[in-house]
Amino acid sequence: MTSTSPLQLFGALVDSGAWPALRVVLHLGLFLAALLVLKGVLELTLGGGRVTRGKTRRRPALALSMPLVAVTLLFAAVLVYQGSWQLTGLFRPEFVAFMQSHDRREFNPAHRIQRGRILDRNGEVLAYSQELAGQVFRVYPFGPVFAHAVGYSDPRYGTTGAEAAANARLNGASPERLASWGELGRQLVTRDKRPRGQDLVLTLDARLQQTALAGFGDRHGAAVVIRPRDGAVLALVNSPSFDPNRIGPGLFQVPPPDTPLLNRATQGLYPPGSTFKVVMAAMAIELGFSGTIDCPAEGFTTSRYYPRIRDHDYYSARDGGRRWAGHGRMGLTTAFVESSNVFFAQLGVRFGRDALFQTGERFAFDRQIRLYRSAGRSGSMSTGRIPRLKERDLYGLAQASIGQGRVLVTPAHMATIAAAVANRGLAMRPRLIADEPPAALGQFMSPATAGRLAGMMRRVVTEGTGRGIDTPELAIAGKTGTAENPRGKAHSWFVGFAPAQSPAQPPELAIAVMVEHGGYGSRAAAPIARDLLLTGMSLGALP
């Protein structure tokens, strides 16, 4: 006959149908105990006088009584709350998460949970649990490759990324299945077996992720690859990164500009430079622009007190000792393909700040977009910022219209915008968890506008600033960007999608690449984007 321990009996009681009612009774008992304590204190502090040897004991002063009452009430509240956590804490997801993050004692039962694995879309293991000397540790086979997206789970430094967002599932329970938390708590209390969590599958592709990180080398930046039709994030890369297998205090003390903990892809805000012309071109098409604008060599300014905005052709000619005659009158498509700052600065001033603000709202600027969510915890990405310009600030409007000034974006949002162009104007919410259903983020532009803009972006690669990455192997559409910043060399950008050869074959991948201080977008960011798209094709991610 097998003996049953008290803890096993308690686990059986928790699993029984009587536990909910018993838990209420226990809570009421604690509450009544608190009331009895309160009653005793009130009798001592506010009770009537009592005769002792012919004398009447005086009532305590009210000034003394009220603090005692307040302290007693606080004590009673803490007693009830603490009792609730002590009785049912291990059956609550937030308590288990708290114990894992903040209780470092070796006998902490929450550290006994063997968390579920984290996998990429093809089943590659990105994180798993390993037991050593009675303790469970997380192992990350790819090291720094997935550090920001997967995150880390450490008993001293807490959890980040998907490890934090899907903490409940990885611990072995789901918020929609309350019974699973009872089972997890019972295993922790009775210790009859080691609790095991549920696996989590991400939309990321390990091969694309590795290709992207290798493309940066020792340069800083970020790359994001999205599947336009459903918002699945196939690559989310940050450089520099860190090794989640080696979390230590030194990691949190790295000064700028390295800052390996910064998720540049989703939280890093950068001037977009000429890639913002995708937004401006969509605005112009939606508002019916069909004319031409004169773009002289001397550039454009709104006042003699401000420096002139010029095209890159002017600087190239000047540096080469030549004289440039200017573009002359240009239409929208030619100006987009040639990436004329003079054209788009005038275009923005012509339409005004209200049109820019309204377009920014339609393109989801100044928002936080959820990437993954589980058990009440969420991970999100920033989109960008369009400044609230004063009506008389025309030069600020001209600067914003070419992606400079105070306009800021994240690489993840620029990838979302490129994906919207590829998906007939409909932006899908970027998502990292594979079994989350696709959801629309918003209609950034009409299908007709998206179709015309896609053709313009294709011409950028075949005959414009992006022609250096044109390849017969894959029809790529995109927009280069060179974003000036006050802290050194310009940032290098490329946003785009592929394949882009015909409307009958919708693009399968959208991309944004940003290289900090990389210079011209065509020289640094665009080659990384091309290699990523070609890798996707070779892996079957593209038709």
Coordinates of C-alpha atoms in Angstrom, one line a residue:
M1 CA 0.0 0.0 0.0
T2 CA 1.5 3.3 -1.1
S3 CA 1.6 6.1 1.6
T4 CA 0.2 9.5 0.7
S5 CA 2.0 12.6 1.8
P6 CA 0.1 15.6 3.2
L7 CA 1.2 17.6 0.2
Q8 CA -0.2 15.0 -2.2
L9 CA -3.5 15.1 -0.3
F10 CA -3.5 18.9 -0.6
G11 CA -2.9 18.5 -4.4
A12 CA -5.9 16.1 -4.6
L13 CA -8.0 18.6 -2.7
V14 CA -7.1 21.4 -5.1
D15 CA -8.0 19.2 -8.0
S16 CA -11.4 18.3 -6.5
G17 CA -14.7 20.1 -7.2
A18 CA -14.8 21.2 -3.5
W19 CA -11.7 23.4 -3.7
P20 CA -13.5 26.6 -5.0
A21 CA -16.0 26.5 -2.2
L22 CA -13.3 25.7 0.4
R23 CA -11.1 28.5 -0.9
V24 CA -14.0 31.0 -0.3
V25 CA -14.4 29.6 3.3
L26 CA -10.7 30.0 3.9
H27 CA -10.8 33.6 2.7
L28 CA -13.8 34.3 4.9
G29 CA -12.0 32.8 7.9
L30 CA -9.0 35.1 7.3
F31 CA -11.3 38.0 6.9
L32 CA -13.2 37.2 10.2
A33 CA -9.8 36.8 12.0
A34 CA -8.9 40.3 10.8
L35 CA -12.3 41.6 12.0
L36 CA -11.7 40.1 15.4
V37 CA -8.3 41.8 15.6
L38 CA -10.0 45.1 14.6
K39 CA -12.8 44.6 17.2
G40 CA -10.2 44.1 19.9
V41 CA -8.3 47.2 19.0
L42 CA -11.5 49.3 18.8
E43 CA -12.5 48.1 22.3
L44 CA -9.2 49.2 23.6
T45 CA -9.2 52.5 21.9
L46 CA -12.8 53.6 21.6
G47 CA -14.5 51.6 24.3
G48 CA -16.4 53.2 27.2
G49 CA -14.8 53.9 30.6
R50 CA -14.4 51.2 33.1
V51 CA -14.5 51.5 36.9
T52 CA -11.3 50.4 38.7
R53 CA -11.1 50.8 42.5
G54 CA -13.7 53.5 42.4
K55 CA -12.1 55.4 39.6
T56 CA -13.3 55.6 36.0
R57 CA -10.6 55.0 33.4
R58 CA -10.5 57.8 30.9
R59 CA -11.0 57.2 27.2
P60 CA -7.9 57.6 25.1
A61 CA -7.7 60.8 23.2
L62 CA -9.2 60.7 19.7
A63 CA -5.8 61.8 18.2
L64 CA -4.3 58.6 19.5
S65 CA -7.3 56.4 18.6
M66 CA -7.5 57.2 14.8
P67 CA -3.9 56.3 13.9
L68 CA -4.3 53.0 15.7
V69 CA -7.5 52.3 13.8
A70 CA -5.9 53.2 10.5
V71 CA -2.9 50.9 11.2
T72 CA -5.2 48.1 12.2
L73 CA -7.2 48.4 9.0
L74 CA -4.0 48.4 7.0
F75 CA -2.8 45.3 8.9
A76 CA -6.1 43.6 8.3
A77 CA -6.0 44.3 4.5
V78 CA -2.4 43.0 4.3
L79 CA -3.4 39.9 6.3
V80 CA -6.3 39.1 3.9
Y81 CA -4.2 39.8 0.8
Q82 CA -1.2 37.9 2.0
G83 CA -3.3 35.0 3.0
S84 CA -4.9 34.9 -0.4
W85 CA -1.5 34.7 -2.1
Q86 CA -0.2 32.1 0.4
L87 CA -3.2 29.8 -0.2
T88 CA -3.5 30.1 -3.9
G89 CA -0.4 31.9 -5.2
L90 CA 1.1 29.0 -7.1
F91 CA -2.2 28.7 -8.9
R92 CA -2.0 32.2 -10.4
P93 CA 0.2 33.1 -13.4
E94 CA 1.3 36.5 -12.1
F95 CA 2.5 35.0 -8.9
V96 CA 4.5 32.3 -10.6
A97 CA 6.0 34.9 -12.9
F98 CA 6.9 37.1 -10.0
M99 CA 8.5 34.1 -8.1
Q100 CA 10.6 33.3 -11.2
S101 CA 11.8 36.8 -11.7
H102 CA 12.4 38.0 -8.1
D103 CA 12.8 35.1 -5.8
R104 CA 16.4 33.8 -6.2
R105 CA 16.3 31.2 -3.4
E106 CA 17.3 27.7 -4.6
F107 CA 14.3 26.1 -3.0
N108 CA 11.9 28.4 -4.8
P109 CA 9.4 26.0 -6.4
A110 CA 8.8 28.3 -9.4
H111 CA 12.4 27.6 -10.5
R112 CA 11.5 23.9 -10.9
I113 CA 9.3 24.6 -14.0
Q114 CA 10.8 23.2 -17.1
R115 CA 9.6 25.9 -19.5
G116 CA 8.4 25.0 -23.0
R117 CA 10.7 25.3 -26.0
I118 CA 10.6 28.3 -28.4
L119 CA 10.7 27.2 -32.0
D120 CA 11.0 29.0 -35.4
R121 CA 8.5 28.5 -38.1
N122 CA 10.4 25.4 -39.4
G123 CA 10.8 23.7 -36.0
E124 CA 14.3 24.9 -35.2
V125 CA 14.8 25.2 -31.5
L126 CA 15.5 28.7 -30.4
A127 CA 15.2 28.2 -26.6
Y128 CA 14.9 25.2 -24.3
S129 CA 15.3 24.3 -20.6
Q130 CA 18.1 22.2 -19.2
E131 CA 18.4 20.9 -15.7
L132 CA 21.6 21.2 -13.8
A133 CA 22.2 20.3 -10.2
G134 CA 18.5 20.4 -9.5
Q135 CA 18.0 23.8 -11.1
V136 CA 16.5 24.6 -14.5
F137 CA 18.3 26.9 -16.8
R138 CA 17.4 28.3 -20.2
V139 CA 19.6 27.6 -23.2
Y140 CA 19.6 29.6 -26.4
P141 CA 21.3 27.6 -29.2
F142 CA 21.6 30.5 -31.7
G143 CA 23.2 32.8 -29.1
P144 CA 22.8 36.5 -30.2
V145 CA 20.9 35.8 -33.4
F146 CA 17.4 35.9 -31.8
A147 CA 18.3 37.8 -28.6
H148 CA 15.9 40.6 -29.0
A149 CA 12.9 38.7 -30.5
V150 CA 13.1 35.7 -28.2
G151 CA 14.5 37.6 -25.3
Y152 CA 15.8 35.8 -22.2
S153 CA 14.5 34.2 -19.0
D154 CA 16.9 34.6 -16.1
P155 CA 16.2 34.1 -12.3
R156 CA 18.2 37.2 -11.5
Y157 CA 17.5 39.6 -14.4
G158 CA 13.9 38.6 -15.2
T159 CA 12.4 38.0 -18.7
T160 CA 12.2 39.9 -21.9
G161 CA 10.9 39.4 -25.5
A162 CA 8.8 36.4 -26.3
E163 CA 10.0 34.8 -23.0
A164 CA 8.1 37.5 -21.2
A165 CA 5.2 37.9 -23.5
A166 CA 4.3 34.2 -23.5
N167 CA 5.4 33.5 -20.0
A168 CA 2.1 31.8 -19.0
R169 CA 2.2 29.4 -21.9
L170 CA 5.9 28.6 -21.5
N171 CA 5.3 27.9 -17.8
G172 CA 2.6 25.4 -18.8
A173 CA -0.7 27.1 -18.6
S174 CA -2.9 29.3 -20.8
P175 CA -5.1 32.2 -19.6
E176 CA -8.1 30.7 -21.3
R177 CA -7.7 27.4 -19.5
L178 CA -7.9 28.1 -15.8
A179 CA -7.7 24.4 -15.0
S180 CA -4.2 24.2 -16.4
W181 CA -3.0 26.7 -13.7
G182 CA -4.5 24.4 -11.1
E183 CA -2.5 21.5 -12.5
L184 CA 0.7 23.6 -12.6
G185 CA 0.2 24.7 -9.0
R186 CA -0.5 21.2 -7.9
Q187 CA 2.7 19.9 -9.4
L188 CA 4.8 22.7 -7.8
V189 CA 3.3 22.1 -4.4
T190 CA 3.3 18.3 -4.3
R191 CA 6.6 17.8 -6.2
D192 CA 5.3 14.5 -7.6
K193 CA 6.8 15.4 -11.0
R194 CA 8.6 18.3 -12.6
P195 CA 6.2 20.7 -14.2
R196 CA 6.7 21.2 -18.0
G197 CA 5.5 24.1 -20.0
Q198 CA 4.0 24.4 -23.5
D199 CA 6.1 25.0 -26.6
L200 CA 5.8 28.3 -28.5
V201 CA 6.2 28.6 -32.2
L202 CA 7.3 31.9 -33.7
T203 CA 6.9 33.2 -37.2
L204 CA 10.6 33.8 -37.5
D205 CA 12.9 31.9 -39.9
A206 CA 16.3 31.0 -38.5
R207 CA 17.9 31.0 -41.9
L208 CA 16.7 34.5 -42.8
Q209 CA 17.7 35.7 -39.3
Q210 CA 21.2 34.4 -39.6
T211 CA 21.6 35.8 -43.1
A212 CA 20.5 39.2 -42.0
L213 CA 22.8 39.4 -38.9
A214 CA 25.8 38.2 -40.9
G215 CA 25.1 40.9 -43.5
F216 CA 25.6 43.7 -40.9
G217 CA 29.0 42.4 -39.8
D218 CA 30.3 44.8 -37.2
R219 CA 28.0 47.6 -38.3
H220 CA 25.0 48.8 -36.3
G221 CA 21.5 48.7 -37.5
A222 CA 18.3 46.6 -37.9
A223 CA 16.4 44.6 -40.5
V224 CA 12.8 43.4 -40.6
V225 CA 11.2 41.0 -43.1
I226 CA 7.4 40.7 -43.1
R227 CA 5.0 38.5 -45.2
P228 CA 2.6 41.1 -46.6
R229 CA -0.5 39.0 -46.8
D230 CA -0.7 38.0 -43.1
G231 CA 1.8 40.2 -41.2
A232 CA 4.0 37.3 -40.2
V233 CA 7.4 38.6 -39.2
L234 CA 10.0 36.3 -40.8
A235 CA 13.1 38.2 -39.6
L236 CA 13.7 40.7 -36.9
V237 CA 17.4 41.5 -36.5
N238 CA 19.4 43.9 -34.4
S239 CA 23.1 44.7 -34.6
P240 CA 24.8 44.8 -32.2
S241 CA 23.2 42.0 -30.3
F242 CA 24.0 40.1 -27.1
D243 CA 24.3 36.4 -26.0
P244 CA 21.3 35.5 -23.8
N245 CA 23.3 32.6 -22.5
R246 CA 25.6 35.0 -20.8
I247 CA 23.5 37.6 -19.0
G248 CA 25.5 39.6 -16.5
P249 CA 25.7 43.1 -14.9
G250 CA 28.2 44.3 -17.5
L251 CA 25.6 44.0 -20.2
F252 CA 23.4 46.6 -18.6
Q253 CA 26.3 49.1 -18.4
V254 CA 27.3 49.3 -22.0
P255 CA 27.3 53.0 -23.0
P256 CA 26.0 54.4 -26.3
P257 CA 26.3 54.0 -29.2
D258 CA 26.7 50.2 -28.8
T259 CA 23.7 49.6 -26.4
P260 CA 23.2 45.9 -27.4
L261 CA 20.1 45.7 -25.3
L262 CA 18.3 48.3 -27.5
N263 CA 15.8 46.7 -29.9
R264 CA 16.6 48.9 -32.8
A265 CA 14.1 47.2 -35.1
T266 CA 11.0 47.9 -33.0
Q267 CA 12.0 50.8 -30.6
G268 CA 14.9 52.6 -32.3
L269 CA 13.7 55.9 -33.8
Y270 CA 15.6 57.3 -36.8
P271 CA 15.1 59.9 -39.5
P272 CA 13.8 57.9 -42.5
G273 CA 15.4 60.1 -45.2
S274 CA 14.1 59.5 -48.7
T275 CA 12.3 56.3 -47.8
F276 CA 9.6 58.7 -46.3
K277 CA 8.9 59.6 -49.9
V278 CA 6.9 56.4 -50.1
V279 CA 4.4 58.0 -47.7
M280 CA 4.5 61.4 -49.5
A281 CA 4.0 59.8 -52.9
A282 CA 1.0 57.9 -51.6
M283 CA -0.4 61.1 -50.1
A284 CA 0.1 63.0 -53.4
I285 CA -1.7 60.2 -55.4
E286 CA -4.6 60.0 -53.0
L287 CA -5.0 63.8 -53.1
G288 CA -5.1 63.8 -56.9
F289 CA -1.7 65.4 -57.8
S290 CA -1.0 65.1 -61.5
G291 CA 1.1 68.1 -62.4
T292 CA 4.8 69.0 -62.4
I293 CA 7.1 71.0 -60.2
D294 CA 10.2 73.0 -61.2
C295 CA 13.3 71.6 -59.5
P296 CA 16.2 73.9 -60.2
A297 CA 19.8 73.3 -59.4
E298 CA 19.9 75.9 -56.7
G299 CA 17.3 74.0 -54.7
F300 CA 14.4 75.3 -52.6
T301 CA 13.9 77.1 -49.4
T302 CA 10.9 78.8 -47.7
S303 CA 13.0 81.8 -46.5
R304 CA 16.3 83.4 -47.1
Y305 CA 17.1 82.7 -43.5
Y306 CA 17.1 78.9 -44.0
P307 CA 19.6 76.9 -46.0
R308 CA 18.4 75.6 -49.3
I309 CA 17.2 72.0 -49.7
R310 CA 19.1 70.5 -52.7
D311 CA 19.2 67.2 -54.6
H312 CA 22.1 64.7 -54.2
D313 CA 23.0 65.3 -57.9
Y314 CA 24.0 68.8 -57.0
Y315 CA 26.5 67.6 -54.3
S316 CA 27.8 64.9 -56.6
A317 CA 28.5 67.4 -59.3
R318 CA 30.1 69.9 -56.9
D319 CA 32.4 67.3 -55.4
G320 CA 33.4 66.3 -58.9
G321 CA 34.2 69.8 -59.9
R322 CA 31.2 69.9 -62.4
R323 CA 28.2 72.2 -62.8
W324 CA 24.8 70.6 -62.6
A325 CA 21.9 72.2 -64.5
G326 CA 19.1 70.8 -62.2
H327 CA 16.2 68.5 -63.0
G328 CA 13.9 71.1 -64.4
R329 CA 10.2 70.4 -64.3
M330 CA 9.4 66.9 -63.0
G331 CA 6.3 64.8 -62.5
L332 CA 5.7 62.6 -59.4
T333 CA 7.0 59.3 -60.9
T334 CA 10.3 60.8 -62.2
A335 CA 10.8 62.7 -59.0
F336 CA 10.3 59.5 -57.0
V337 CA 12.6 57.4 -59.1
E338 CA 15.3 60.1 -59.0
S339 CA 14.6 60.8 -55.3
S340 CA 14.4 64.5 -55.7
N341 CA 14.4 66.4 -52.4
V342 CA 13.6 69.6 -54.1
F343 CA 10.4 68.2 -55.6
F344 CA 9.1 66.6 -52.4
A345 CA 10.0 69.5 -50.2
Q346 CA 7.8 71.8 -52.5
L347 CA 5.1 69.1 -52.7
G348 CA 4.8 69.0 -48.9
V349 CA 4.6 72.8 -48.6
R350 CA 2.0 72.8 -51.4
F351 CA -0.4 70.4 -49.7
G352 CA 0.2 71.8 -46.2
R353 CA 0.7 70.5 -42.7
D354 CA -2.8 69.2 -42.2
A355 CA -2.5 66.8 -45.2
L356 CA 0.8 65.5 -43.7
F357 CA -0.8 65.0 -40.3
Q358 CA -3.8 63.2 -41.7
T359 CA -1.6 61.0 -43.8
G360 CA 0.5 60.2 -40.8
E361 CA -2.6 59.1 -38.9
R362 CA -3.7 56.9 -41.7
F363 CA -0.2 55.3 -41.8
A364 CA -0.4 54.6 -38.0
F365 CA 2.2 57.0 -36.9
D366 CA 2.5 58.0 -33.3
R367 CA 1.2 54.6 -32.1
Q368 CA 2.3 51.4 -30.4
I369 CA 1.5 48.2 -32.3
R370 CA 1.2 44.9 -30.5
L371 CA 3.6 42.2 -31.7
Y372 CA 2.7 39.4 -29.3
R373 CA 0.5 39.0 -26.3
S374 CA -0.1 36.3 -23.8
A375 CA -1.5 36.2 -20.2
G376 CA -2.0 39.9 -20.0
R377 CA 1.6 40.8 -21.0
S378 CA 2.4 42.2 -24.3
G379 CA 5.3 43.2 -26.5
S380 CA 4.9 46.1 -28.9
M381 CA 6.7 48.1 -31.6
S382 CA 6.8 51.9 -31.9
T383 CA 5.8 53.2 -35.3
G384 CA 7.2 56.7 -35.7
R385 CA 6.7 60.4 -35.0
I386 CA 5.4 63.2 -37.2
P387 CA 5.9 66.5 -35.5
R388 CA 3.0 68.8 -34.8
L389 CA 4.3 71.7 -36.8
K390 CA 3.1 75.2 -36.3
E391 CA 1.2 76.6 -39.3
R392 CA 3.9 79.2 -40.0
D393 CA 6.7 76.6 -39.9
L394 CA 6.9 76.0 -43.6
Y395 CA 10.6 75.1 -43.6
G396 CA 9.9 72.5 -40.9
L397 CA 7.2 71.1 -43.2
A398 CA 9.6 71.0 -46.2
Q399 CA 12.2 69.1 -44.1
A400 CA 9.5 66.7 -42.8
S401 CA 8.4 66.0 -46.4
I402 CA 11.8 64.6 -47.3
G403 CA 12.1 62.5 -44.2
Q404 CA 14.3 64.9 -42.3
G405 CA 13.8 67.4 -39.5
R406 CA 11.8 65.9 -36.6
V407 CA 10.2 63.0 -38.5
L408 CA 11.3 59.7 -36.9
V409 CA 10.5 56.1 -37.7
T410 CA 11.3 52.6 -36.6
P411 CA 12.6 50.0 -39.1
A412 CA 9.7 47.7 -38.2
H413 CA 7.2 50.4 -39.2
M414 CA 8.9 51.1 -42.5
A415 CA 8.7 47.3 -43.2
T416 CA 5.0 47.5 -42.4
I417 CA 4.5 50.4 -44.8
A418 CA 6.4 48.5 -47.6
A419 CA 4.2 45.5 -46.9
A420 CA 1.0 47.6 -47.2
V421 CA 2.1 48.7 -50.7
A422 CA 2.7 45.1 -51.6
N423 CA -0.7 44.1 -50.2
R424 CA -2.9 46.5 -52.2
G425 CA -2.7 49.2 -49.6
L426 CA -3.9 47.0 -46.7
A427 CA -1.4 46.8 -43.8
M428 CA -1.6 43.7 -41.7
R429 CA -0.6 43.9 -38.0
P430 CA 2.9 42.5 -37.6
R431 CA 2.9 39.3 -35.5
L432 CA 5.5 37.1 -34.1
I433 CA 3.5 34.2 -32.6
A434 CA 2.6 31.7 -35.3
D435 CA -0.8 30.6 -34.0
E436 CA -2.2 34.1 -33.6
P437 CA -4.7 34.8 -36.3
P438 CA -3.8 37.5 -38.9
A439 CA -5.5 40.9 -38.2
A440 CA -5.7 44.0 -40.3
L441 CA -3.9 47.1 -39.0
G442 CA -5.5 49.5 -41.4
Q443 CA -6.0 50.5 -45.1
F444 CA -3.0 52.8 -45.5
M445 CA -3.9 53.6 -49.1
S446 CA -6.4 52.6 -51.8
P447 CA -5.6 49.5 -54.0
A448 CA -5.2 51.8 -57.0
T449 CA -2.7 54.0 -55.2
A450 CA -0.8 51.0 -54.0
G451 CA -0.6 49.6 -57.5
R452 CA 0.8 52.8 -59.0
L453 CA 3.3 53.2 -56.1
A454 CA 4.5 49.6 -56.5
G455 CA 5.3 50.3 -60.2
M456 CA 7.2 53.4 -59.1
M457 CA 9.2 51.4 -56.6
R458 CA 10.0 48.8 -59.2
R459 CA 11.4 51.6 -61.4
V460 CA 13.6 52.8 -58.6
V461 CA 15.5 49.5 -58.7
T462 CA 15.5 49.1 -62.5
E463 CA 16.5 52.7 -63.5
G464 CA 16.8 54.9 -60.3
T465 CA 18.8 55.1 -57.1
G466 CA 18.4 51.4 -56.4
R467 CA 19.6 50.1 -59.7
G468 CA 22.8 48.7 -58.1
I469 CA 20.8 45.8 -56.6
D470 CA 18.7 45.0 -59.8
T471 CA 19.2 41.3 -60.5
P472 CA 17.7 39.0 -63.1
E473 CA 17.1 36.4 -60.4
L474 CA 14.4 38.4 -58.7
A475 CA 12.2 41.4 -59.4
I476 CA 12.7 43.7 -56.5
A477 CA 10.8 46.9 -55.9
G478 CA 12.0 49.5 -53.3
K479 CA 13.1 52.9 -52.2
T480 CA 16.6 53.9 -51.0
G481 CA 17.2 56.5 -48.4
T482 CA 20.1 58.5 -47.0
A483 CA 19.1 60.1 -43.7
E484 CA 21.2 62.9 -42.3
N485 CA 21.6 63.0 -38.6
P486 CA 23.5 65.4 -36.2
R487 CA 25.7 62.7 -34.8
G488 CA 27.9 61.7 -37.7
K489 CA 27.6 60.1 -41.1
A490 CA 24.2 59.6 -42.6
H491 CA 22.1 56.5 -41.9
S492 CA 21.5 54.2 -44.8
W493 CA 18.0 52.9 -45.7
F494 CA 16.2 50.5 -48.0
V495 CA 12.6 49.5 -48.0
G496 CA 10.9 47.3 -50.5
F497 CA 9.3 44.0 -51.5
A498 CA 9.6 41.1 -53.9
P499 CA 8.7 39.6 -56.3
A500 CA 7.4 42.6 -58.2
Q501 CA 7.1 41.5 -61.8
S502 CA 3.3 41.3 -62.2
P503 CA 0.0 42.0 -60.4
A504 CA -1.0 38.4 -60.9
Q505 CA 1.9 37.3 -58.6
P506 CA 1.6 39.2 -55.3
P507 CA 4.8 40.0 -53.4
E508 CA 5.7 37.4 -50.8
L509 CA 8.2 39.4 -48.7
A510 CA 8.5 43.0 -47.6
I511 CA 11.6 44.4 -46.1
A512 CA 13.2 47.3 -44.3
V513 CA 17.0 47.6 -43.7
M514 CA 18.7 50.4 -41.8
V515 CA 22.4 50.7 -41.3
E516 CA 23.5 53.4 -38.8
H517 CA 26.0 55.8 -40.3
G518 CA 26.1 53.7 -43.4
G519 CA 26.0 56.6 -45.9
Y520 CA 24.1 56.2 -49.1
G521 CA 21.2 53.8 -49.0
S522 CA 22.1 52.3 -52.3
R523 CA 25.6 51.3 -51.0
A524 CA 25.0 49.9 -47.5
A525 CA 21.3 49.0 -46.8
A526 CA 20.2 48.0 -50.3
P527 CA 22.8 45.1 -50.7
I528 CA 21.7 43.6 -47.4
A529 CA 18.1 43.8 -48.5
R530 CA 18.9 42.1 -51.8
D531 CA 20.7 39.3 -50.2
L532 CA 17.9 38.7 -47.7
L533 CA 15.3 38.6 -50.5
L534 CA 17.4 36.2 -52.5
T535 CA 17.8 34.0 -49.5
G536 CA 14.1 34.0 -49.0
M537 CA 13.7 32.9 -52.6
S538 CA 16.2 30.1 -52.3
L539 CA 14.6 28.8 -49.1
G540 CA 11.2 28.6 -50.7
A541 CA 9.7 31.6 -48.9
L542 CA 9.2 33.1 -52.4
P543 CA 7.6 31.4 -55.3

